Every structure is written in structure tokens, then in C-alpha cells.
Tab-separated table of C-alpha atoms (C1' of nucleotides) in Angstrom:
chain	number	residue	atom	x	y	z
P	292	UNK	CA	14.571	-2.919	-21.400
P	293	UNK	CA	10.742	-4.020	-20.878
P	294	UNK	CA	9.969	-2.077	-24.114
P	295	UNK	CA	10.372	-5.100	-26.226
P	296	UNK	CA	6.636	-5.879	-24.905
P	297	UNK	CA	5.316	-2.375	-26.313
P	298	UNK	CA	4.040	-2.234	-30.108
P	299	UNK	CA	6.590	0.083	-32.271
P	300	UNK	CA	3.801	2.573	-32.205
P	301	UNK	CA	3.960	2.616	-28.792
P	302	UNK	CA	7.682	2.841	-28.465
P	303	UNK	CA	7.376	5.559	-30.693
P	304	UNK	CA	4.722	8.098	-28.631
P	305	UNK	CA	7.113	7.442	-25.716
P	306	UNK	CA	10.483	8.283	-27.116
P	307	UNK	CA	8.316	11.334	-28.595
P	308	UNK	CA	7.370	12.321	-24.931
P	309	UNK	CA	10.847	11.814	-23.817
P	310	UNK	CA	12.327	14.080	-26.728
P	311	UNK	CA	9.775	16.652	-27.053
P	312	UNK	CA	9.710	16.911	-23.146
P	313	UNK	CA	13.553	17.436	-22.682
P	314	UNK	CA	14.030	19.596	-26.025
P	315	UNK	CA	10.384	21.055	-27.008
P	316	UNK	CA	8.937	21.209	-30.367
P	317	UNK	CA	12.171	23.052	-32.260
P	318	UNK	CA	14.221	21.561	-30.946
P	319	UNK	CA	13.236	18.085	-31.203
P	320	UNK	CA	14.204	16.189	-34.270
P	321	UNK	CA	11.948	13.133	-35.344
P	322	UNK	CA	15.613	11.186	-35.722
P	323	UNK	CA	15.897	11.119	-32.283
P	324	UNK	CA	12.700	9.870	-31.755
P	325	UNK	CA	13.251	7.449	-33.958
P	326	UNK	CA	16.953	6.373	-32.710
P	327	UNK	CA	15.167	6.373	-29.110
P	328	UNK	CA	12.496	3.979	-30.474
P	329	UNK	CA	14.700	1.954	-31.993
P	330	UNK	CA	12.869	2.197	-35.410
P	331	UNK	CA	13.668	4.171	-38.392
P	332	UNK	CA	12.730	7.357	-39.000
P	333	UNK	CA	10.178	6.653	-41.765
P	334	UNK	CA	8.473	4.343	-39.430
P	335	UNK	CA	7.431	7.566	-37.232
P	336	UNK	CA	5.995	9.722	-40.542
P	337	UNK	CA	4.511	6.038	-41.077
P	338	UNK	CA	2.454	6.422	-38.266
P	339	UNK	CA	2.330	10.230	-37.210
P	340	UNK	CA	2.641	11.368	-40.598
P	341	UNK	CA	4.125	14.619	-39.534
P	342	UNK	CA	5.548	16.196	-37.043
P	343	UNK	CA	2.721	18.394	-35.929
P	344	UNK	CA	0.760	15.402	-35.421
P	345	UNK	CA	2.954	13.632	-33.064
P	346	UNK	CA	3.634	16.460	-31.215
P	347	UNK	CA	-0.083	17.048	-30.503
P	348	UNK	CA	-0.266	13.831	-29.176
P	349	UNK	CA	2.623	14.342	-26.789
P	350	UNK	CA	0.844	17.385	-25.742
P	351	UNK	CA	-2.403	16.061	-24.968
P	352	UNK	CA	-0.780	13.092	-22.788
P	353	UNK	CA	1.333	15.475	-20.739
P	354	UNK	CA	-1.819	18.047	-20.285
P	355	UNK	CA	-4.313	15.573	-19.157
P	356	UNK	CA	-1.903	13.936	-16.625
P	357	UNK	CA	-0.952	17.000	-14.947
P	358	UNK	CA	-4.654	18.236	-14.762
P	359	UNK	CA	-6.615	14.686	-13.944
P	360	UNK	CA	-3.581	14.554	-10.729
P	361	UNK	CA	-5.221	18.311	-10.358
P	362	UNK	CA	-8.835	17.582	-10.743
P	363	UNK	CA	-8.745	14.633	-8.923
P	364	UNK	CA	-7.187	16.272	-5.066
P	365	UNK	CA	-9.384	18.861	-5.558
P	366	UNK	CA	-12.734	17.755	-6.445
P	367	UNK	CA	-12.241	15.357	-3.529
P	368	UNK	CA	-14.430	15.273	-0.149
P	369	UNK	CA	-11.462	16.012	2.149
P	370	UNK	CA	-11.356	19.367	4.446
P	371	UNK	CA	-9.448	21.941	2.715
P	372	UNK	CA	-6.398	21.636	5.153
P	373	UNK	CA	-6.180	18.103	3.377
P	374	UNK	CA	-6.391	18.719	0.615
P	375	UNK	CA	-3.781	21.483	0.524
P	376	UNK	CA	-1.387	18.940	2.554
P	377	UNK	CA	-2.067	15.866	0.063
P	378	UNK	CA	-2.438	18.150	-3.184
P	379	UNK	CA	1.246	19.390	-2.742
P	380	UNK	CA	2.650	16.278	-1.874
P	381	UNK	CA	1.584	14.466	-4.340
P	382	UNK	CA	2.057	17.115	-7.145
P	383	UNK	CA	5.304	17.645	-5.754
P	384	UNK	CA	6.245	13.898	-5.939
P	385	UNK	CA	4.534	13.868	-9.455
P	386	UNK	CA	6.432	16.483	-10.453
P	387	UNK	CA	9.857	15.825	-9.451
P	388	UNK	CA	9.384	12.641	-11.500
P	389	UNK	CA	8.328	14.676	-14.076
P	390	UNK	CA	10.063	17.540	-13.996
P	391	UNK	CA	9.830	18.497	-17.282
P	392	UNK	CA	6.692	18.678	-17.763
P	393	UNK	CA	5.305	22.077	-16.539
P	394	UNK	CA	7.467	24.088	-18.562
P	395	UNK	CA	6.867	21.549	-21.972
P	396	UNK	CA	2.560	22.555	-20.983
P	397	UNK	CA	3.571	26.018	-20.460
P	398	UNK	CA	6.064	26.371	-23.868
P	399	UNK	CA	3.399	24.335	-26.024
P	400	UNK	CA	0.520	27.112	-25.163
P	401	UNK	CA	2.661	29.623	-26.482
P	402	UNK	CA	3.982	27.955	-29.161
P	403	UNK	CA	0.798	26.286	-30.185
P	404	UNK	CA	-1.909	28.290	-29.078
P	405	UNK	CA	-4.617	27.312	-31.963
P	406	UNK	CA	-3.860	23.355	-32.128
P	407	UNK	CA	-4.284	23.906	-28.220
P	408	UNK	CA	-7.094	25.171	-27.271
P	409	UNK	CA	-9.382	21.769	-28.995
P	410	UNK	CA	-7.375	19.762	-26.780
P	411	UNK	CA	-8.213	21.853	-23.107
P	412	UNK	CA	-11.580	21.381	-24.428
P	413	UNK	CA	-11.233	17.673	-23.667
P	414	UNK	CA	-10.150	17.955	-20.620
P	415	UNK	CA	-12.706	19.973	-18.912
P	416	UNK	CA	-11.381	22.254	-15.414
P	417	UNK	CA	-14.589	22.753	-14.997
P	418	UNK	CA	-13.582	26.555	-12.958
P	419	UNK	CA	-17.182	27.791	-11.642
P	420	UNK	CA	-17.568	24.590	-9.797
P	421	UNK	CA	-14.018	24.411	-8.528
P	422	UNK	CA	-13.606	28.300	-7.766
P	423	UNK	CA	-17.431	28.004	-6.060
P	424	UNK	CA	-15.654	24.815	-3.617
P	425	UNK	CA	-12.849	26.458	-2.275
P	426	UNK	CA	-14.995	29.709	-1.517
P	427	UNK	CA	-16.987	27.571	0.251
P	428	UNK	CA	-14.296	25.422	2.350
P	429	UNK	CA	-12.314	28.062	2.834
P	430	UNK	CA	-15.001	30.494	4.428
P	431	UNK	CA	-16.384	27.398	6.248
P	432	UNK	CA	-12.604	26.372	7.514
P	433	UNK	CA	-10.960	29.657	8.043
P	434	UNK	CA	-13.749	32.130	8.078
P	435	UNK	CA	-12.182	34.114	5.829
P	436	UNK	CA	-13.261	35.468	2.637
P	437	UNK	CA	-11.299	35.385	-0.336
P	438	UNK	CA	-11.020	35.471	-4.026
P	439	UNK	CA	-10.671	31.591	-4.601
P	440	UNK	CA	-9.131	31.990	-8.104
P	441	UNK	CA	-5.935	33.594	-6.132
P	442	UNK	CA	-6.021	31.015	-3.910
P	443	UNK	CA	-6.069	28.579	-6.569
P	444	UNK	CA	-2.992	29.934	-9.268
P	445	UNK	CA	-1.375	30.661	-5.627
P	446	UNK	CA	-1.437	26.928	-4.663
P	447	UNK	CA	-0.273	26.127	-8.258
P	448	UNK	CA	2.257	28.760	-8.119
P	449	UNK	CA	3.791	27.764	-5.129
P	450	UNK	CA	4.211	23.741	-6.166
P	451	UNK	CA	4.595	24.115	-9.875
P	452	UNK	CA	7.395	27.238	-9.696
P	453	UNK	CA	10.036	25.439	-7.887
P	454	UNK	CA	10.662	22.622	-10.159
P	455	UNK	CA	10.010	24.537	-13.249
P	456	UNK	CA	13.397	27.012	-11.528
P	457	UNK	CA	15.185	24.023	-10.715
P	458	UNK	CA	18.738	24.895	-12.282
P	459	UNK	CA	18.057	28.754	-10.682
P	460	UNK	CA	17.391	27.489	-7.758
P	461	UNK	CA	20.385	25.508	-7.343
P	462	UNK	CA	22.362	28.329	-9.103
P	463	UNK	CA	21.417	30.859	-6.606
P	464	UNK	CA	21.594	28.802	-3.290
P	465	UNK	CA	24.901	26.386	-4.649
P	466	UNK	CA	22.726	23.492	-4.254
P	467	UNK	CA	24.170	19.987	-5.025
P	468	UNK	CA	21.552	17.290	-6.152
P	469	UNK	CA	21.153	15.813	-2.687
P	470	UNK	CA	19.984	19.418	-0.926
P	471	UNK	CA	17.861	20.332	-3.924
P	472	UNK	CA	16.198	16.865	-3.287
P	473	UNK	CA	16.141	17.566	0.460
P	474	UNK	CA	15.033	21.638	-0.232
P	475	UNK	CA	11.941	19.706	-2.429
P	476	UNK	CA	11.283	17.445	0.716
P	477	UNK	CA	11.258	20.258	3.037
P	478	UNK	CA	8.685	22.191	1.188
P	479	UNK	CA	5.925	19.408	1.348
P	480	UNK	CA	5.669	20.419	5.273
P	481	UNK	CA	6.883	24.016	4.545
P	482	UNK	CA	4.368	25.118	1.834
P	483	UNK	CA	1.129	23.832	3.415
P	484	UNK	CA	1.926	25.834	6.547
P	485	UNK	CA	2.191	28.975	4.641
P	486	UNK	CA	-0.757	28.382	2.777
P	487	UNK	CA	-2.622	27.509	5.486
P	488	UNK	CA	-1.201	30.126	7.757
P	489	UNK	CA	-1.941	32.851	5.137
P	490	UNK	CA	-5.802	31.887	4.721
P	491	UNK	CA	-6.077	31.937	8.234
P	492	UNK	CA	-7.746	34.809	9.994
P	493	UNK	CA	-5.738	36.287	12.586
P	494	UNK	CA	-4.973	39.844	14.249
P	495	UNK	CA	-1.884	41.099	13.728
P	496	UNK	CA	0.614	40.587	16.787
P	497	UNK	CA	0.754	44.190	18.301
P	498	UNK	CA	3.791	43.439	20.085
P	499	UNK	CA	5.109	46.809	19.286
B	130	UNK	CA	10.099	54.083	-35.626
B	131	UNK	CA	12.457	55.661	-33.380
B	132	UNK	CA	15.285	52.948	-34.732
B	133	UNK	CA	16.745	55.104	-36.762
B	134	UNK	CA	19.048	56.365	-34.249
B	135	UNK	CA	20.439	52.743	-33.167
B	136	UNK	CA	23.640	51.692	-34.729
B	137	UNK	CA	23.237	48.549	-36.930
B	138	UNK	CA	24.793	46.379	-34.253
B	139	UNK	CA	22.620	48.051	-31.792
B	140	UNK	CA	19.327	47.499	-33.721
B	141	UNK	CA	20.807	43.703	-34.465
B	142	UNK	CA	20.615	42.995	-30.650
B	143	UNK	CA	17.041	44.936	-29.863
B	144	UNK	CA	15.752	42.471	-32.660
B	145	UNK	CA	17.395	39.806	-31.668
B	146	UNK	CA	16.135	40.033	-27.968
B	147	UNK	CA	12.363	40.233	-29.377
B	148	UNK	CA	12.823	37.186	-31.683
B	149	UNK	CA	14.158	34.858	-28.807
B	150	UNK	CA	12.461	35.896	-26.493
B	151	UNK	CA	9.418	34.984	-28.383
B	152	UNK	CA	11.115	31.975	-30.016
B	153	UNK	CA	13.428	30.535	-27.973
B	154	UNK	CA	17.333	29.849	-28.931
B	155	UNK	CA	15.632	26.622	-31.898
B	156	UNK	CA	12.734	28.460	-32.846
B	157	UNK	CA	14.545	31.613	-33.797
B	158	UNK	CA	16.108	32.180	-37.343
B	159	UNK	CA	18.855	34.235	-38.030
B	160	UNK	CA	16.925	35.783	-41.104
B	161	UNK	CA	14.276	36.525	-38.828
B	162	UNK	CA	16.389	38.642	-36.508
B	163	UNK	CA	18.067	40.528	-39.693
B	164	UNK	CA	14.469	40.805	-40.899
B	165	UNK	CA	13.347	42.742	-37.976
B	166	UNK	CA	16.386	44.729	-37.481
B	167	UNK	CA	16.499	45.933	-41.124
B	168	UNK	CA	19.909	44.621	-42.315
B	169	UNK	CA	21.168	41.816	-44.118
B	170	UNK	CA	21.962	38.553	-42.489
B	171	UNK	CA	25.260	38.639	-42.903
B	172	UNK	CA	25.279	41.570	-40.694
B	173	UNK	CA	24.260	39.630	-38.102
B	174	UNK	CA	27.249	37.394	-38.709
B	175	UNK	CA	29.380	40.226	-39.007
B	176	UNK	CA	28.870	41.902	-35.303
B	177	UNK	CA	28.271	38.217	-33.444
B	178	UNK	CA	30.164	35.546	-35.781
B	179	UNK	CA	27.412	32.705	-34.637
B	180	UNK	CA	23.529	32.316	-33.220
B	181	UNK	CA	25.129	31.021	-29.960
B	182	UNK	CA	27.551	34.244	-29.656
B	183	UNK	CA	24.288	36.101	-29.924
B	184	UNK	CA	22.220	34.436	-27.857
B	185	UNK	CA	24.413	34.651	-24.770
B	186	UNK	CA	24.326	38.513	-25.398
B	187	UNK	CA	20.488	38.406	-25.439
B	188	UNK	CA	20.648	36.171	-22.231
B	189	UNK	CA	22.810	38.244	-20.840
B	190	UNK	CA	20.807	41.534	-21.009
B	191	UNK	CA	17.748	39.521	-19.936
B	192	UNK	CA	19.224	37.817	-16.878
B	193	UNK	CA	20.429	40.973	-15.415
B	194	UNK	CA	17.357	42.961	-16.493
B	195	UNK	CA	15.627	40.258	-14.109
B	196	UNK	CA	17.987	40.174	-11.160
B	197	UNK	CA	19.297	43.779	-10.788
B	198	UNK	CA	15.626	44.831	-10.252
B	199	UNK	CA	14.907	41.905	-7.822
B	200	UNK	CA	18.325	42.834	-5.552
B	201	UNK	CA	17.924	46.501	-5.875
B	202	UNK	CA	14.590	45.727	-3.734
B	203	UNK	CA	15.378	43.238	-1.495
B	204	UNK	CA	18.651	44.993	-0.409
B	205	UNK	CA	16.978	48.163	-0.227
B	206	UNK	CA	16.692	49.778	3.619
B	207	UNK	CA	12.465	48.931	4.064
B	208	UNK	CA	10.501	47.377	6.443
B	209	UNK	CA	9.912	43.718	5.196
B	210	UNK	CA	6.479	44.110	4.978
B	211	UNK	CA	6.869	46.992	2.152
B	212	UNK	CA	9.857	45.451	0.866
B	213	UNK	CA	6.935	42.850	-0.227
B	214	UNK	CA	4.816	45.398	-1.019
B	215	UNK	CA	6.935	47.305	-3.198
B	216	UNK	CA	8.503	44.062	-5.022
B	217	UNK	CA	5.599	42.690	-5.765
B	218	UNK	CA	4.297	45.890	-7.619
B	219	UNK	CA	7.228	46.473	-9.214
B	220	UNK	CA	7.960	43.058	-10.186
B	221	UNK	CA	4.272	42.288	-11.245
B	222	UNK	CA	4.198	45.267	-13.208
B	223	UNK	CA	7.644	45.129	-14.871
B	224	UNK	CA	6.663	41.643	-15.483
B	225	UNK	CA	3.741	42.440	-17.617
B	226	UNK	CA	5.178	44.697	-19.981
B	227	UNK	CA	8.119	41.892	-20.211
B	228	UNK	CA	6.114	38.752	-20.451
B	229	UNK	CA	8.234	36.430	-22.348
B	230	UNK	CA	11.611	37.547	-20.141
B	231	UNK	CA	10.809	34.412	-17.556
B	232	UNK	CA	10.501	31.792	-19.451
B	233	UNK	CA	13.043	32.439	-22.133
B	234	UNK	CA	15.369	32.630	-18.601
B	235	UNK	CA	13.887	29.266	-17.530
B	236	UNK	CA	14.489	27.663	-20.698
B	237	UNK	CA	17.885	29.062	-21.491
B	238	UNK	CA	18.836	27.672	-17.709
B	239	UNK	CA	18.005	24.122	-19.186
B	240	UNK	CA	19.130	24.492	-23.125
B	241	UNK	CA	22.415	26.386	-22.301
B	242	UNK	CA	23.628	25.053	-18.766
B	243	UNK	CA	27.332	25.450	-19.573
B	244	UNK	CA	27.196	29.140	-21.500
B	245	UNK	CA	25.016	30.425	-18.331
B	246	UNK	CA	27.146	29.416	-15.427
B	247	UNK	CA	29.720	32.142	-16.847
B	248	UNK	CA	27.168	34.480	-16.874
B	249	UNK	CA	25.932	33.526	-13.756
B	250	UNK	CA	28.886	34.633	-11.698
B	251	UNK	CA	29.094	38.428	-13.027
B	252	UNK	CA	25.501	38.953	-11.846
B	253	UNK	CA	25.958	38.396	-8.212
B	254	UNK	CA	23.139	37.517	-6.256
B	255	UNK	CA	24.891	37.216	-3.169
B	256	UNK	CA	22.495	34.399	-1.756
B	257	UNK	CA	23.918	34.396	1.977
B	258	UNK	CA	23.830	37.431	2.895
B	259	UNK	CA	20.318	38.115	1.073
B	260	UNK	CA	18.925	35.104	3.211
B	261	UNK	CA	20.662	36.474	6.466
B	262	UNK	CA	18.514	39.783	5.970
B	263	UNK	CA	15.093	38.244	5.425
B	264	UNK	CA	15.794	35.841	8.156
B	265	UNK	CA	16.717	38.680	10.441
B	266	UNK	CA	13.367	40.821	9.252
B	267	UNK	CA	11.336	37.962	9.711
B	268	UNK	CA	12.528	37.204	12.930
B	269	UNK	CA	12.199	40.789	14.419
B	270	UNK	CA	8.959	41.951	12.536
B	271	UNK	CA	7.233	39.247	12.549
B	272	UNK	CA	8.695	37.068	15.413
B	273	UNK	CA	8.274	33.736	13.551
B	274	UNK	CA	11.313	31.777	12.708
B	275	UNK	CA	11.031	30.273	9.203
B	276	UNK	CA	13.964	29.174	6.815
B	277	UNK	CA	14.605	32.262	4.476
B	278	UNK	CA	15.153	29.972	1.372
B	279	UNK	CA	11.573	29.310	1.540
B	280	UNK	CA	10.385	32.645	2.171
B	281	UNK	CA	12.547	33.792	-0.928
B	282	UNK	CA	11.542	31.006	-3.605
B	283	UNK	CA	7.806	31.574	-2.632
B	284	UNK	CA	7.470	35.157	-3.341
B	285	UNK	CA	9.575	34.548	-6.790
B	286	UNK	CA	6.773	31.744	-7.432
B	287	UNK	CA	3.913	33.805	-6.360
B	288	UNK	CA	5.054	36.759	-8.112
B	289	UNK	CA	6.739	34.904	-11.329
B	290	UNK	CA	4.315	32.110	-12.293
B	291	UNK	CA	1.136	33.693	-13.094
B	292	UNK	CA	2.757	35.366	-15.541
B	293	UNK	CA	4.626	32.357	-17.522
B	294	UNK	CA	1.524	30.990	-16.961
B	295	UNK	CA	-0.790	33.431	-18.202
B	296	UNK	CA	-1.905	31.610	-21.356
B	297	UNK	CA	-3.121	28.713	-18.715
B	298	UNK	CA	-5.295	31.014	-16.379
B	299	UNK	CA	-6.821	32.606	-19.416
B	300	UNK	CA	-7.808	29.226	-21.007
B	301	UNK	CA	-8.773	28.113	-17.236
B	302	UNK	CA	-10.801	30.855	-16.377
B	303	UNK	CA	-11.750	32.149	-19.926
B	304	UNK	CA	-10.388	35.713	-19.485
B	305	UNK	CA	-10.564	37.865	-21.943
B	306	UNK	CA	-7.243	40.188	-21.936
B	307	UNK	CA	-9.565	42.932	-20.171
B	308	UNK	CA	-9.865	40.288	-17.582
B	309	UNK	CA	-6.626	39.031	-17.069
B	310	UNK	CA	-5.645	43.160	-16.403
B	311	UNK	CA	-7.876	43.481	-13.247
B	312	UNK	CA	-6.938	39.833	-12.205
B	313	UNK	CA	-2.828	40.867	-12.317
B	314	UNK	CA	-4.080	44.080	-10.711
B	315	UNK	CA	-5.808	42.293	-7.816
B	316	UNK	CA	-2.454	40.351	-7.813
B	317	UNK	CA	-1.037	43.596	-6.788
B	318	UNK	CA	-2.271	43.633	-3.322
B	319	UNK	CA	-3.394	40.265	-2.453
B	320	UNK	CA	-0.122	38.464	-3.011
B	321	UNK	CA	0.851	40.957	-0.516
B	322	UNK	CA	-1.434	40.170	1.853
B	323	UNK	CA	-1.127	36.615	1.293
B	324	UNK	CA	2.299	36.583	2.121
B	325	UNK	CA	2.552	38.653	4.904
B	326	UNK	CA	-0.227	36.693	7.052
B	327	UNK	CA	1.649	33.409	6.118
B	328	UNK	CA	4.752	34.798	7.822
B	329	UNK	CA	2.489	36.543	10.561
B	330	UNK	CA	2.191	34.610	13.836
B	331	UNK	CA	-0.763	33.666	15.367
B	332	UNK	CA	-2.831	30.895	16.783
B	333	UNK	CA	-5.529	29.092	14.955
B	334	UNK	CA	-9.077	30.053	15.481
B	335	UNK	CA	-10.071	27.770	17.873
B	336	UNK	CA	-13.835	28.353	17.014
B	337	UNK	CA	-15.131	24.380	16.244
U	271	DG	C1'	4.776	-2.810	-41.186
U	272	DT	C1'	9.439	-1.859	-41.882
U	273	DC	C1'	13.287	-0.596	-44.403
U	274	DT	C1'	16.505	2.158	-48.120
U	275	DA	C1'	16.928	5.785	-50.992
U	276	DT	C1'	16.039	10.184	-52.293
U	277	DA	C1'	13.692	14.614	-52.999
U	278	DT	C1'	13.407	19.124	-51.252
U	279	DC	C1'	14.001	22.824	-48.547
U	280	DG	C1'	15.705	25.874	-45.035
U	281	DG	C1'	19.053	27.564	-42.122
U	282	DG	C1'	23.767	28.729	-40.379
U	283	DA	C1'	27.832	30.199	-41.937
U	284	DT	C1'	31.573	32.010	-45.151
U	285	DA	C1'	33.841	34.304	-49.292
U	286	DG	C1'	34.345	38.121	-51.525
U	287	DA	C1'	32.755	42.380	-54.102
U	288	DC	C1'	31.765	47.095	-53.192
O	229	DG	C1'	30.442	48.227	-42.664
O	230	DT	C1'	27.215	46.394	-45.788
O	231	DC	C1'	25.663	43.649	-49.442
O	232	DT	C1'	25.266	39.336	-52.963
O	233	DA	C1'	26.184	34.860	-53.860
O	234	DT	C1'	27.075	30.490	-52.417
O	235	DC	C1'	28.410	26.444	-49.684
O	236	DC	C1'	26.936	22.699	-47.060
O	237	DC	C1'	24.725	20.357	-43.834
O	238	DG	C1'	20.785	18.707	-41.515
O	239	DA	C1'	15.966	18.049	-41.167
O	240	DT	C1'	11.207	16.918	-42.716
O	241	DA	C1'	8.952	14.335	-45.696
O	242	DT	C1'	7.866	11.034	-49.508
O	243	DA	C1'	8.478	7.072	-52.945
O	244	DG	C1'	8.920	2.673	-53.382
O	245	DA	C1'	11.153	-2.043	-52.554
O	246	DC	C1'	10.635	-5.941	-49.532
DNA sequence: GTCTATATCGGGATAGAC
DNA sequence: GTCTATCCCGATATAGAC
């Protein structure tokens, strides 16, 4: 399976992520992790000691990949219309091969609000700086002033949503697999248009 | 409290929506629903036999909360622009008073696939002929041609995910809870705004 | 480091008295 | 309809052999 090469502790933090990603904190049980390992259970107290513990760690992976993919478009030196175009389709991408996740990140912080907040301290947003860039580029690009923190959970909004409301989505619209995949393919064109079309200034067509 | 007037049964499922909506279907505890309601846990047995029986009632009530509100508006006779207008107040504000009503949707959707689809089909949402209006609106208000699909998912997003996601924007921008108030405030007319120049044609500023 | 065995507890569910 | 008592399983966690 290639994870004969991997240390048991190793196997162990990834059948964690696997379990805890699908099923979330209650609903995980450390025997699955441990069946999905292929260890026995005492080997994961062994090295996790609890449950807490291995959960945190789980947490802190999944946190600091989804922001350092985050950081990483947006602190770059591209013009803001590229950065838009590559931000959602690589988070898109990212995200569709991680589907799960956003909404583990976005459970955990409710669920786990005080082991949480030391680990966002590690991984520094850095906001001022960030908010103070896309003022900037988006004044410079578009002329257009506007509150770059709605910009910002508007961008997030608009790629994270959709794959968090996967099974609605398909629910509503009677989606099979292959036109959710091609609905997710569309919107890497589709959502950097209306992004960039809504920051752009413009008088309103007074065809009327 | 004002509870004394429910019937057991009826003060079973107002505690039981509060404790999974907070907990989620694991995380909840059948004491801890009988706890809140003011009755004996075998009560709770009594009126729903099982935690699943009672969940789907809870999911029930929550899904159609969600989607009755969100048809009544987008079916209703307005412009598109203050169809917008008005959902996104209504929503935004509805949302905030029923914070945990999203996600424990989202998550049910992926813990309960089967039990859901049942429930799925009394609460029509009647997806053609909802995307046939905002396609026609569009077309005629705003003379852009744009798949409705799009349109639709991106104003649930904008309007939905900042407030699953509250936790995240408060850690990200330190808020304090005054804060985040005026920020979902703002939210009030800029999403708005947002939307309706991304779905307004024009051509770009041509000023380089 | 890895396993077996076991302690301990909590939670869902039922039986049955009132 | 409401309560007490209880069953029984499953889950976390630990002790201790190898």
C-alpha cells in the first residue's frame, strides 16, 4: 500500500486524519484509527496518550495546510486579477481533494474553541498586512474603494461554500458525480468573473 | 421560563433541537436533552423510541426552517435586484439569531445521507423552475446571460458562510462580538452590492 | 515498541412499578 | 404519561507481559 515505508507513528497520525476528517471528534473512535493503521489500539494511547491529544494534532495539520495554500496566493507579487484567477483554482483543486476538510476546521473551532486558539497562534494570518494589500491592489486595479475584509471572507466564501454543500448541492440540482465534478470545473472560470466583475467600477446600464 | 405551557413531548423536541444543534447527532446525549427539557430520560424514549427517531425530527424542523424562508423569497413577485436585497437581510439576519442551524444541516447531509433523502423530497425546492426565473430576471434586468446555478449557489455562499464561519473571522480579524455585529451589519448591504455589479454588465475601465 | 487483558465508565435502550 | 432500576454494549484508557 506504500505505507509499509511509514513508521507506525506515522501510520497512525494519518489514519487519525482520515477518521477524524470523515467522522469529527465524537464521532471518531480511536479503534478505527487503530484498525486503519493496522496497529492495535493501545499502540495509539502509546503514542498520543489520549484522545484529545491526537486530535489536536489532526487539527493543527489540517489548519496550517488550508491557510499556508491561503497565505501563500495571496501574499504573492501577482496583479490582483491573478491572483483571484490562480487563488480559486488552486483552492478549488485543493479542496476537492480534500473535501473534508473545511467543515472538520470549521466543526473543531466550535467544538474546541480553547485548545484552538494556541494553535492559530502558530500559524500567523497576519490580517493588517493582508487587508492593507488588497486595499491597495484593488484601488490601484479597479479604482474602486472597498472594505477589503469583505472582499476577503467573500473570496473565501465563494470557493470554500460549495464543497463544504456538496451533498445539497447535488440534492437540490439532481447532480450525479460526473456534473458535480463538471459544476466544480465550471466555477474556476465562473467565480473569478464575478469577482472580478463585482469589484469593477462601472455605471449602471440605463437601458431603460 | 415560558416552558411551562409546552407539553412534555413538545418541550422534549425544543431541547432536543438546542442540544444538536450545538452538538451534533455524536456529541449529543440523550440525558442531556431530558436534562434541558426537564423530564426523565425515559421520556425521551417514550415519545421518540431512539436518538435517530429524534434526530430526523430535529432535522426535519431545521431543514424546512432553512428552505421555506429561502423559497418564500426567491419565488416572491420582486425585481431581482430587491429580491437580493431583501434575501440577504432576511437571511443574514435570521441567520444570526440561528447560528448553529447551517452547519448542523451541512453535517447531518454527510452523517445521515440515507434518513435525509426522505426528507428531502417533502420540502420541495423545485430547482428548475427556480433557475428558469433567475435566469429570466437576469437576462431582462440585467441583460447578461450567466448560468443560474451559479448565480444561486453564490448568494447561498455569500450569504451562508460567514456565518458557519464566524468563529474563523473572529480569530482572523480579532473581533470582539461588538465587532463581528457591525461587520454582519455591513454584510447587509455590501453583499448586495457585490452581487448585483457582478451580474451588472459593463465594459472594463479601459484607463491603463 | 507492540501486544493481550482488563478496569472503568458512560450512554442508549428496555422492563416494569406507579 | 412519568418515573426508578437495570441491562448491556461499546469506548477510552491503563497495567503489564513479551
Amino acid at each position: 500500500m506504500g505505507n509499509s515505508v511509514l513508521s507506525s507513528e506515522e501510520r497512525i497520525l494519518e489514519a487519525a486524519k482520515k477518521v477524524f476528517h470523515h467522522k469529527g471528534f465524537d464521532g471518531a473512535r480511536m479503534q478505527e484509527i487503530a484498525d486503519e493503521a493496522g496497529v492495535n489500539k493501545s499502540l495509539v494511547h502509546y503514542y498520543y496518550r489520549n484522545k484529545d491529544n491526537i486530535f489536536q494534532a489532526v487539527f493543527e495539520d489540517a489548519f496550517s495546510k488550508l491557510i499556508s495554500r491561503l497565505n501563500e496566493i495571496f501574499f504573492s507579487e501577482l496583479p490582483f486579477s491573478a491572483k483571484i484567477e490562480t487563488f480559486i483554482d488552486y483552492y478549488v483543486t485543493f479542496l476537492s481533494q480534500n473535501a473534508y476538510l473545511p467543515l472538520f476546521i470549521l466543526n473543531g473551532l466550535y467544538e474546541k474553541p480553547d485548545q484552538i486558539r494556541k494553535i492559530m497562534g502558530k500559524n500567523q494570518l497576519s490580517p493588517d498586512r493582508l487587508m492593507d494589500q488588497i486595499r491597495k491592489q484593488v484601488k490601484e486595479e479597479m479604482n474602486i474603494d472597498i472594505n477589503p475584509m469583505h472582499i476577503y471572507i467573500n473570496v473565501l466564501a465563494l470557493s470554500i461554500f460549495p464543497v463544504i454543500a456538496k451533498p445539497l448541492i447535488q440534492t437540490i440540482f439532481g447532480f450525479s458525480n460526473e456534473q458535480l465534478l463538471r459544476f466544480f470545473e465550471e466555477r474556476k472560470t465562473s467565480v473569478p468573473e464575478f469577482i472580478l466583475n463585482a469589484l469593477t467600477s462601472h455605471e449602471k446600464n440605463t437601458s431603460r
